[in-house]
Amino acid sequence: KAGVTQTPRYLIKTRGQQVTLSCSPISGHRSVSWYQQTPGQGLQFLFEYFSETQRNKGNFPGRFSGRQFSNSRSEMNVSTLELGDSALYLCASSNPGLVNYEQYFGPGTRLTVT
Amino acid sequence: QKEVEQNSGPLSVPEGAIASLNCTYSDRVSQSFFWYRQYSGKSPELIMSIYSNGDKEDGRFTAQLNKASQYVSLLIRDSQPSDSATYLCAVNEDSNYQLIWGAGTKLIIKP
């Protein structure tokens, strides 16, 4: 079974621009979670989507948004980029029908804001 | 505020020894517990999950859960240099659609 895929893998943007990242979950997984990871802050939860609905959201400004499509693919968007948005953005998919709620990560998108 | 705490390390262990990684969590209703391994520059990889009190073994890895003490640990037997990584502990309660993550413990296996 194919794993979680994320595109693009690397991205360089300038301050003020916006960016869209894409995540395709494992086939059959309907939940997608997004995380931001920086060296000083560890894994920070952005949001979780299930069946096109955002069920939970972390403590990030409104510049960070996401959506999920009917095929469970998900995108996240960051508008008006700031230098502090430079990070590794990870998505993880899971199958909430199971009790265990195991999450499987994609390779991540490394965003650099200059 | 639900929290998961881990010693940030680095934890240095000689090759061939047992590495012991610990994690405590604040929420008594937590039901699912996970250990992830993350190599530098890579994404986290699930290595163990545990849901019931006691031990769960998978190869060289053993996860131990004590819900009364709100404590979960990971033992790595016969540690290898390739085990050098950051180990992340994550906890889930079914009523919340997210995992709560520890900051990770950096493990260094010295040849």
XYZ file of N, CA, C and O in Angstrom, chain A residues 33 35 37 42-43 45 48 55-57 88 90 99-108 110, chain B residues 31-32 34 36 38 41-46 49 51 88 92 94 96-99 101-103:
184
model
N -4.118 14.956 9.348
C -3.673 15.967 10.314
C -2.444 16.674 9.758
O -1.620 16.056 9.092
N 0.895 19.260 10.704
C 1.765 19.709 11.776
C 2.841 20.640 11.220
O 3.266 20.498 10.073
N 6.739 21.712 12.193
C 7.855 21.322 13.044
C 9.040 22.255 12.824
O 9.518 22.412 11.709
N 9.368 21.771 18.271
C 8.855 20.416 18.139
C 7.658 20.365 17.197
O 7.459 21.232 16.358
N 6.848 19.339 17.365
C 5.670 19.139 16.508
C 4.508 19.972 17.036
O 4.042 19.754 18.147
N 0.590 21.062 16.345
C -0.616 20.646 15.632
C -1.280 21.849 14.981
O -1.533 22.870 15.634
N -6.942 19.131 11.895
C -7.284 17.769 11.485
C -8.565 17.798 10.680
O -9.521 18.509 11.047
N -12.194 19.057 12.157
C -12.722 18.645 13.458
C -11.960 19.265 14.626
O -12.474 19.347 15.729
N -10.734 19.671 14.376
C -9.933 20.229 15.457
C -8.893 21.168 14.865
O -8.432 20.961 13.731
N -8.546 22.175 15.623
C -7.620 23.180 15.129
C -6.660 23.543 16.251
O -7.069 23.679 17.412
N 9.349 22.678 8.706
C 8.966 21.445 8.033
C 7.478 21.239 8.298
O 7.052 21.199 9.453
N 4.357 18.824 8.024
C 4.096 17.397 7.925
C 2.607 17.125 7.906
O 1.851 17.773 8.637
N -9.764 1.933 16.817
C -9.620 2.547 18.137
C -8.249 3.180 18.318
O -8.101 4.194 18.965
N -7.260 2.572 17.674
C -5.902 2.957 18.036
C -5.450 4.310 17.507
O -4.539 4.902 18.049
N -6.038 4.828 16.446
C -5.746 6.162 15.955
C -4.283 6.346 15.613
O -3.717 7.399 15.831
N -3.661 5.334 15.046
C -2.272 5.461 14.628
C -2.178 6.449 13.476
O -3.004 6.427 12.558
N -1.164 7.288 13.510
C -0.947 8.254 12.433
C 0.311 7.895 11.673
O 1.333 7.541 12.269
N 0.243 8.046 10.345
C 1.372 7.751 9.464
C 1.734 9.022 8.713
O 0.870 9.632 8.081
N 3.012 9.369 8.781
C 3.460 10.641 8.254
C 3.961 10.559 6.819
O 4.543 9.536 6.400
N 3.750 11.643 6.105
C 4.399 11.829 4.828
C 5.812 12.341 5.033
O 6.232 12.604 6.165
N 6.561 12.539 3.938
C 7.956 12.973 4.051
C 8.107 14.437 4.441
O 9.184 14.859 4.857
N 7.022 15.202 4.315
C 7.078 16.602 4.702
C 7.407 17.535 3.551
O 7.944 17.126 2.515
N 9.474 21.073 3.170
C 10.332 22.035 3.875
C 10.160 23.397 3.226
O 10.508 23.588 2.065
N -6.117 7.021 26.153
C -6.371 5.612 25.893
C -5.359 4.963 24.971
O -5.177 3.757 24.990
N -4.719 5.769 24.112
C -3.805 5.203 23.120
C -2.460 5.910 23.238
O -2.412 7.130 23.402
N 1.706 6.074 21.773
C 2.516 5.770 20.603
C 3.949 6.241 20.793
O 4.202 7.274 21.419
N 7.214 7.172 18.326
C 7.686 7.429 16.982
C 9.196 7.672 17.023
O 9.722 8.226 17.991
N 12.291 9.561 14.873
C 12.522 10.553 13.842
C 14.020 10.763 13.662
O 14.701 11.245 14.561
N 16.159 15.383 9.884
C 15.755 15.782 8.545
C 14.672 14.917 7.927
O 14.264 15.153 6.782
N 14.189 13.922 8.672
C 13.157 13.026 8.160
C 11.865 13.201 8.947
O 11.812 13.903 9.956
N 10.814 12.547 8.476
C 9.532 12.626 9.175
C 9.436 11.524 10.231
O 10.163 10.526 10.168
N 8.566 11.696 11.224
C 8.407 10.666 12.265
C 7.878 9.354 11.684
O 7.048 9.349 10.787
N 8.345 8.273 12.273
C 7.958 6.923 11.846
C 7.415 6.184 13.062
O 8.070 6.105 14.105
N 6.217 5.639 12.941
C 5.609 4.905 14.046
C 6.367 3.599 14.282
O 6.558 2.804 13.362
N 2.897 1.012 19.275
C 1.673 1.542 19.855
C 1.256 0.610 20.985
O 1.496 -0.597 20.915
N -1.964 0.070 24.160
C -3.273 0.546 24.615
C -3.663 -0.002 25.977
O -4.565 0.523 26.619
N 9.826 10.269 19.823
C 8.675 11.087 20.194
C 7.593 10.209 20.810
O 7.254 9.152 20.267
N -3.227 9.837 22.844
C -4.530 10.194 22.288
C -5.648 9.807 23.244
O -5.601 8.744 23.854
N -9.808 9.319 22.896
C -10.701 9.137 21.757
C -11.640 10.298 21.528
O -12.125 10.498 20.426
N -10.976 13.354 21.490
C -10.307 14.489 20.879
C -9.612 14.007 19.616
O -8.934 12.991 19.618
N -9.761 14.735 18.523
C -9.269 14.248 17.250
C -7.834 14.667 16.995
O -7.506 15.200 15.937
N -6.971 14.439 17.969
C -5.584 14.759 17.758
C -4.730 13.970 18.733
O -5.207 13.479 19.749
N -3.450 13.870 18.375
C -2.470 13.312 19.290
C -1.794 14.467 20.021
O -1.573 15.530 19.454
N 1.654 15.537 21.709
C 3.030 15.101 21.481
C 3.982 15.609 22.558
O 3.873 16.754 23.017
N 4.920 14.741 22.919
C 6.049 15.196 23.711
C 7.068 15.866 22.799
O 6.987 15.762 21.573
N 8.023 16.538 23.423
C 9.037 17.269 22.654
C 10.114 16.338 22.092
O 10.893 16.754 21.232
